[in-house]
Structures are given as C-alpha cells and as structure tokens.
Amino acid sequence: MSERSVVSLRDVTKVFPRGEVRALENIDLEIRPGEFVSLIGPSGCGKSTLLRVVGDLVEPTAGAVVVNGKPAHQARLDRDYGIVFQDAVLFDWRTVARNIALPLEMLGWNRHRRAERVREMLDLVELDGFGEHHPWQLSGGMQQRVSIARALAFDPPLLLMDEPFGALDEMTRERLNLELLRIWEASGSTVIFVTHSIAEAVFLSTRVVVMSPRPGRIAGIVEIDLPYPRTAETREQPRYSDHVRDVRKLLRTRAGLGSADAAAEPAPEEDVY
C-alpha cells in the first residue's frame, strides 16, 4: 500500500458460492486521502459489492483490502469509515438528533459531548432547528442529509456511499450533489461513491472508476480536472462535457456496451447506467 493511500485493493476477487457468481475479478485500486472517487458501470457489474468489500460487509474470495494501513476488518472494528446507503435507514422512533447521536452512544461518548457534536453536524448539513423532528416528518432529501450527518458524526476518515441519491427526483438530487460537495470539502473525508449516473459521477468526483460487466473489472479511470468549488454552472462548461464523453466512451467500448452505441451522443444528463 502506498504511504498516501486511504484504501488499497490488490488483486481483489469475489465469487458468491450460490451459483458460483463471479462478481469481481482482479481489482487493483489505490485511493488517496481527500479524494472523491465514484464507481460507475452497468447494473450488476459489482459496484456495490466492491464498496461492501472495502467496508468489510462482504469478504473477498481472494486478494488484499487495506484501509488506513490495516486490514478492512480491523478498520471496521476501529470505525474508520461511515456508510450511507440508498435508503436513509433512520429509526423513526428516534428524533433526528438522536439518530445522529446513535454511533456516538455506541462509542460511549458522554451526553454533553454527544449534544455538542450533534449540533455541529446539524449545522454542517444545514438542518438547524430540525433536531427534535422525527424522520417521518422530513422529505427524502432531508432524511439523506441526516444519514450523512450520522455517518460523519464520529469523524471517520473514509465515507462509503452506495447510490445515496438514486431514489430522489432530479432537482433534489442535483441540489444534494452541491450540498454533498460542500460537506465533503468541510469535513476533509475521503469519499467512495457508487452511482449509475455519468453526469453525477463527473460533477462530484476527482476520479471516476469505470467498471465492466460481470465479472466486474476496472475498465478504466477518468481523472476529473474540473476546479472546486463546483457550482450549477460547472455543468455548462465544455470541459465537463468532455469528461462526460470520456466516461461514456469507456462504458460503451471497454465495458462491453457496444462500439455502435458509442457513436450516439445523448445529452450528459440523459446518461444513467
């Protein structure tokens, strides 16, 4: 593992015993501190499986997974990462503040320290005044912000996000993209983000990792050199369109979606895989 890597994957393969499904094959990837790396590829290519391997929720069949200089299992025990799923997975009987405080309770933080940290996190995700609400009183986008706040509450160096905005409408999704970038820059965390949207991946990321159909391999990596902070106007820049085209080309030529399709050039916002 490079001295500078937060995550190091070496020759990672995952085969699920039932039906001998080969989900991942020979994955090599290094992720540096402070990066925002998106995983994108066709449905069933192993994006979420790869994220779960990093998070020690799925054990690889072969290969090495190192997180913060230690095996992934130890990193999980040490709470070196937070996880945000597509569903917010909040407890309806707990208030927003108590949902955010849950991991801090598990870590044994005292009440005063928890309350102070919850206030900081509510401010970070711009939910001041909603601490005493319950999740069912919030919109879907607000619930996801609570989920992000909970994942970041104990200050993990790594944030794993599995299609967190996939179920939201386009306008809410674009707004939360902007808010996520603000939170990421403020927190200093490293992010691994799974998405089906080319436009979202390019807008958010420092790098986009394109995966092939199952068995999932890395078809290519696109470096995104758009400056931060990114704004709604970023999507209008020619360089943004160039990067969208680069990711699309990898998906359609090297990820097995056909060279004939590569000739078609739909608008970036229509690209969802």
Tab-separated table of C-alpha atoms in Angstrom:
chain	number	residue	atom	x	y	z
A	1	MET	CA	0.000	0.000	0.000
A	2	SER	CA	1.240	3.459	-0.895
A	3	GLU	CA	2.036	5.639	2.132
A	4	ARG	CA	-0.539	8.091	0.869
A	5	SER	CA	-3.392	5.642	0.279
A	6	VAL	CA	-6.527	5.536	2.409
A	7	VAL	CA	-7.718	2.438	0.523
A	8	SER	CA	-5.586	-0.116	-1.273
A	9	LEU	CA	-7.097	-3.021	-3.226
A	10	ARG	CA	-4.755	-5.656	-4.603
A	11	ASP	CA	-5.965	-8.399	-6.969
A	12	VAL	CA	-9.387	-8.495	-5.270
A	13	THR	CA	-11.784	-11.181	-6.493
A	14	LYS	CA	-15.221	-12.052	-5.132
A	15	VAL	CA	-17.136	-15.200	-6.023
A	16	PHE	CA	-20.517	-15.776	-4.382
A	17	PRO	CA	-20.935	-19.507	-3.635
A	18	ARG	CA	-24.582	-19.737	-4.664
A	19	GLY	CA	-24.492	-20.270	-8.412
A	20	GLU	CA	-20.746	-19.540	-8.432
A	21	VAL	CA	-21.410	-15.915	-9.373
A	22	ARG	CA	-18.109	-14.173	-10.090
A	23	ALA	CA	-18.908	-10.608	-9.029
A	24	LEU	CA	-15.393	-9.086	-9.018
A	25	GLU	CA	-12.167	-10.153	-10.666
A	26	ASN	CA	-8.608	-8.895	-10.177
A	27	ILE	CA	-9.455	-5.419	-8.877
A	28	ASP	CA	-6.434	-3.164	-8.247
A	29	LEU	CA	-7.134	0.333	-6.952
A	30	GLU	CA	-5.499	2.957	-4.746
A	31	ILE	CA	-7.490	5.834	-3.235
A	32	ARG	CA	-5.626	8.786	-1.757
A	33	PRO	CA	-6.614	10.963	1.221
A	34	GLY	CA	-9.191	13.615	0.402
A	35	GLU	CA	-10.248	12.099	-2.931
A	36	PHE	CA	-13.830	11.805	-4.111
A	37	VAL	CA	-13.895	8.615	-6.195
A	38	SER	CA	-17.051	7.439	-7.977
A	39	LEU	CA	-17.663	3.859	-9.136
A	40	ILE	CA	-19.848	3.543	-12.219
A	41	GLY	CA	-20.764	0.720	-14.570
A	42	PRO	CA	-23.638	-1.390	-15.925
A	43	SER	CA	-26.165	-2.852	-13.484
A	44	GLY	CA	-24.786	-5.988	-11.870
A	45	CYS	CA	-21.141	-5.093	-12.525
A	46	GLY	CA	-20.173	-5.300	-8.843
A	47	LYS	CA	-20.013	-1.607	-7.870
A	48	SER	CA	-21.889	-2.084	-4.617
A	49	THR	CA	-20.080	-5.357	-3.935
A	50	LEU	CA	-16.761	-3.556	-4.264
A	51	LEU	CA	-17.925	-0.850	-1.851
A	52	ARG	CA	-19.013	-3.512	0.618
A	53	VAL	CA	-15.659	-5.277	0.304
A	54	VAL	CA	-13.920	-2.038	1.278
A	55	GLY	CA	-16.345	-1.679	4.209
A	56	ASP	CA	-15.829	-5.301	5.350
A	57	LEU	CA	-19.516	-6.043	4.814
A	58	VAL	CA	-18.549	-8.623	2.179
A	59	GLU	CA	-15.415	-10.746	2.453
A	60	PRO	CA	-13.318	-11.061	-0.731
A	61	THR	CA	-12.628	-14.528	-2.077
A	62	ALA	CA	-9.067	-13.548	-2.916
A	63	GLY	CA	-6.815	-10.502	-2.764
A	64	ALA	CA	-5.905	-7.895	-0.156
A	65	VAL	CA	-8.007	-4.983	1.123
A	66	VAL	CA	-6.191	-2.394	3.246
A	67	VAL	CA	-7.961	0.624	4.788
A	68	ASN	CA	-5.948	3.240	6.667
A	69	GLY	CA	-2.943	0.939	6.706
A	70	LYS	CA	-4.781	-2.003	8.274
A	71	PRO	CA	-6.930	-4.948	7.094
A	72	ALA	CA	-10.501	-3.918	6.245
A	73	HIS	CA	-11.886	-5.987	9.130
A	74	GLN	CA	-9.747	-4.129	11.649
A	75	ALA	CA	-10.659	-0.800	10.044
A	76	ARG	CA	-14.337	-1.654	10.573
A	77	LEU	CA	-13.717	-2.551	14.220
A	78	ASP	CA	-11.830	0.738	14.610
A	79	ARG	CA	-14.737	2.634	12.973
A	80	ASP	CA	-12.503	4.117	10.298
A	81	TYR	CA	-15.422	4.737	7.928
A	82	GLY	CA	-19.050	5.784	7.794
A	83	ILE	CA	-21.595	4.299	5.370
A	84	VAL	CA	-24.593	5.911	3.624
A	85	PHE	CA	-26.972	3.664	1.670
A	86	GLN	CA	-29.638	4.457	-0.941
A	87	ASP	CA	-32.273	4.381	1.801
A	88	ALA	CA	-31.564	6.672	4.732
A	89	VAL	CA	-32.089	3.771	7.221
A	90	LEU	CA	-33.136	6.044	10.082
A	91	PHE	CA	-35.041	4.962	13.187
A	92	ASP	CA	-38.495	6.566	13.103
A	93	TRP	CA	-38.922	6.385	16.883
A	94	ARG	CA	-35.738	8.415	17.447
A	95	THR	CA	-35.531	12.131	16.767
A	96	VAL	CA	-33.153	13.479	14.132
A	97	ALA	CA	-30.704	14.448	16.889
A	98	ARG	CA	-30.853	11.002	18.468
A	99	ASN	CA	-30.382	9.300	15.082
A	100	ILE	CA	-27.219	11.332	14.527
A	101	ALA	CA	-26.063	10.604	18.074
A	102	LEU	CA	-26.503	6.822	17.764
A	103	PRO	CA	-22.917	5.933	16.752
A	104	LEU	CA	-21.626	8.298	19.430
A	105	GLU	CA	-23.716	6.472	22.048
A	106	MET	CA	-22.211	3.197	20.840
A	107	LEU	CA	-18.745	4.708	21.239
A	108	GLY	CA	-19.525	5.707	24.807
A	109	TRP	CA	-19.425	9.487	24.390
A	110	ASN	CA	-20.965	11.334	27.348
A	111	ARG	CA	-24.203	13.284	26.945
A	112	HIS	CA	-22.610	16.730	26.797
A	113	ARG	CA	-20.047	15.706	24.173
A	114	ARG	CA	-22.741	13.988	22.092
A	115	ALA	CA	-25.009	17.027	22.189
A	116	GLU	CA	-22.195	19.325	21.101
A	117	ARG	CA	-21.250	17.065	18.204
A	118	VAL	CA	-24.885	16.687	17.100
A	119	ARG	CA	-25.213	20.480	16.981
A	120	GLU	CA	-22.091	20.662	14.814
A	121	MET	CA	-23.431	18.014	12.440
A	122	LEU	CA	-26.867	19.627	12.148
A	123	ASP	CA	-25.104	22.850	11.210
A	124	LEU	CA	-22.879	21.027	8.699
A	125	VAL	CA	-25.859	19.524	6.837
A	126	GLU	CA	-27.927	22.713	7.254
A	127	LEU	CA	-30.648	21.157	9.398
A	128	ASP	CA	-30.550	23.561	12.329
A	129	GLY	CA	-33.933	23.572	14.038
A	130	PHE	CA	-34.818	20.019	12.953
A	131	GLY	CA	-33.097	18.111	15.753
A	132	GLU	CA	-36.332	17.350	17.586
A	133	HIS	CA	-38.215	16.293	14.455
A	134	HIS	CA	-38.662	12.621	13.591
A	135	PRO	CA	-37.548	11.163	10.237
A	136	TRP	CA	-41.124	10.684	9.026
A	137	GLN	CA	-41.612	14.455	9.288
A	138	LEU	CA	-38.780	15.143	6.792
A	139	SER	CA	-38.520	15.000	2.996
A	140	GLY	CA	-36.429	12.276	1.378
A	141	GLY	CA	-33.599	14.698	0.702
A	142	MET	CA	-33.569	15.885	4.314
A	143	GLN	CA	-33.531	12.282	5.545
A	144	GLN	CA	-30.457	11.610	3.425
A	145	ARG	CA	-28.743	14.633	4.952
A	146	VAL	CA	-29.457	13.187	8.398
A	147	SER	CA	-27.954	9.892	7.240
A	148	ILE	CA	-24.833	11.706	6.027
A	149	ALA	CA	-24.586	13.612	9.316
A	150	ARG	CA	-24.818	10.351	11.274
A	151	ALA	CA	-22.132	8.732	9.115
A	152	LEU	CA	-19.780	11.691	9.669
A	153	ALA	CA	-20.604	12.234	13.363
A	154	PHE	CA	-17.608	10.289	14.668
A	155	ASP	CA	-15.274	11.958	12.159
A	156	PRO	CA	-14.327	8.917	10.038
A	157	PRO	CA	-11.521	9.445	7.528
A	158	LEU	CA	-13.496	7.484	4.898
A	159	LEU	CA	-17.132	7.805	3.778
A	160	LEU	CA	-18.708	5.000	1.707
A	161	MET	CA	-21.853	5.987	-0.219
A	162	ASP	CA	-23.961	3.464	-2.126
A	163	GLU	CA	-26.268	5.319	-4.557
A	164	PRO	CA	-27.458	7.658	-1.784
A	165	PHE	CA	-29.491	9.861	-4.156
A	166	GLY	CA	-30.726	7.196	-6.558
A	167	ALA	CA	-34.335	7.288	-5.332
A	168	LEU	CA	-34.677	11.080	-5.393
A	169	ASP	CA	-36.112	13.286	-8.114
A	170	GLU	CA	-33.638	15.040	-10.417
A	171	MET	CA	-33.954	18.517	-8.903
A	172	THR	CA	-33.475	17.244	-5.343
A	173	ARG	CA	-30.587	15.084	-6.499
A	174	GLU	CA	-28.760	17.999	-8.112
A	175	ARG	CA	-29.254	20.150	-5.022
A	176	LEU	CA	-27.910	17.387	-2.773
A	177	ASN	CA	-24.923	16.935	-5.089
A	178	LEU	CA	-23.985	20.546	-4.316
A	179	GLU	CA	-24.577	20.046	-0.601
A	180	LEU	CA	-22.534	16.838	-0.559
A	181	LEU	CA	-19.573	18.621	-2.148
A	182	ARG	CA	-19.813	21.364	0.459
A	183	ILE	CA	-19.930	18.786	3.273
A	184	TRP	CA	-17.038	16.815	1.762
A	185	GLU	CA	-14.833	19.895	1.487
A	186	ALA	CA	-15.713	20.974	5.039
A	187	SER	CA	-15.193	17.537	6.606
A	188	GLY	CA	-11.962	16.568	4.836
A	189	SER	CA	-13.146	12.956	4.467
A	190	THR	CA	-12.255	10.673	1.577
A	191	VAL	CA	-15.370	9.512	-0.314
A	192	ILE	CA	-16.103	6.398	-2.370
A	193	PHE	CA	-19.421	6.927	-4.152
A	194	VAL	CA	-21.462	4.399	-6.161
A	195	THR	CA	-23.744	5.822	-8.860
A	196	HIS	CA	-25.482	4.892	-12.115
A	197	SER	CA	-25.351	8.477	-13.395
A	198	ILE	CA	-22.466	9.636	-15.572
A	199	ALA	CA	-23.451	13.274	-15.021
A	200	GLU	CA	-23.424	12.841	-11.237
A	201	ALA	CA	-20.120	10.967	-11.221
A	202	VAL	CA	-18.335	13.612	-13.289
A	203	PHE	CA	-19.830	16.520	-11.357
A	204	LEU	CA	-18.816	15.182	-7.947
A	205	SER	CA	-15.565	13.368	-8.438
A	206	THR	CA	-11.838	13.814	-8.534
A	207	ARG	CA	-11.721	10.448	-10.356
A	208	VAL	CA	-14.330	8.183	-11.938
A	209	VAL	CA	-13.655	4.433	-11.916
A	210	VAL	CA	-15.489	2.719	-14.791
A	211	MET	CA	-16.294	-0.964	-14.267
A	212	SER	CA	-17.007	-3.677	-16.819
A	213	PRO	CA	-19.985	-6.062	-16.831
A	214	ARG	CA	-19.741	-9.068	-14.520
A	215	PRO	CA	-17.264	-10.252	-13.568
A	216	GLY	CA	-16.543	-6.671	-12.524
A	217	ARG	CA	-13.143	-5.384	-13.550
A	218	ILE	CA	-11.809	-1.858	-13.834
A	219	ALA	CA	-12.319	-0.876	-17.472
A	220	GLY	CA	-10.596	2.482	-16.982
A	221	ILE	CA	-10.227	5.523	-14.741
A	222	VAL	CA	-11.058	9.083	-15.789
A	223	GLU	CA	-9.280	11.912	-13.951
A	224	ILE	CA	-11.670	14.847	-13.480
A	225	ASP	CA	-9.773	18.139	-13.572
A	226	LEU	CA	-12.726	20.486	-13.039
A	227	PRO	CA	-11.906	23.057	-10.345
A	228	TYR	CA	-13.586	23.174	-6.935
A	229	PRO	CA	-15.855	24.551	-5.640
A	230	ARG	CA	-18.229	23.261	-8.297
A	231	THR	CA	-21.485	25.028	-8.998
A	232	ALA	CA	-24.534	24.612	-11.203
A	233	GLU	CA	-22.550	26.462	-13.897
A	234	THR	CA	-19.912	23.703	-13.845
A	235	ARG	CA	-22.285	21.511	-15.841
A	236	GLU	CA	-22.283	24.102	-18.625
A	237	GLN	CA	-18.505	24.070	-19.092
A	238	PRO	CA	-17.062	22.403	-22.209
A	239	ARG	CA	-14.553	20.513	-20.041
A	240	TYR	CA	-17.422	18.969	-18.078
A	241	SER	CA	-18.953	17.703	-21.332
A	242	ASP	CA	-15.557	16.346	-22.396
A	243	HIS	CA	-15.298	14.304	-19.193
A	244	VAL	CA	-18.857	13.000	-19.576
A	245	ARG	CA	-17.932	11.899	-23.095
A	246	ASP	CA	-14.762	10.178	-21.809
A	247	VAL	CA	-16.694	8.186	-19.196
A	248	ARG	CA	-19.433	7.312	-21.692
A	249	LYS	CA	-16.873	6.102	-24.214
A	250	LEU	CA	-15.270	3.786	-21.643
A	251	LEU	CA	-18.671	2.435	-20.678
A	252	ARG	CA	-19.692	1.728	-24.252
A	253	THR	CA	-16.470	0.444	-25.737
A	254	ARG	CA	-14.496	-1.175	-22.918
A	255	ALA	CA	-17.402	-2.042	-20.621
A	256	GLY	CA	-18.999	-4.095	-23.358
A	257	LEU	CA	-21.933	-1.895	-24.335
A	258	GLY	CA	-21.000	-1.905	-27.983
A	259	SER	CA	-18.999	0.352	-30.289
A	260	ALA	CA	-22.097	1.098	-32.344
A	261	ASP	CA	-23.697	2.722	-29.323
A	262	ALA	CA	-20.576	4.826	-28.785
A	263	ALA	CA	-21.375	6.772	-31.921
A	264	ALA	CA	-24.570	8.109	-30.358
A	265	GLU	CA	-24.102	11.232	-28.232
A	266	PRO	CA	-27.117	11.881	-25.996
A	267	ALA	CA	-27.057	14.871	-23.648
A	268	PRO	CA	-24.973	14.227	-20.498
A	269	GLU	CA	-27.958	14.479	-18.162
A	270	GLU	CA	-29.632	11.582	-20.011
A	271	ASP	CA	-26.799	9.188	-19.247
A	272	VAL	CA	-27.784	6.822	-16.461
A	273	TYR	CA	-26.372	3.289	-16.203
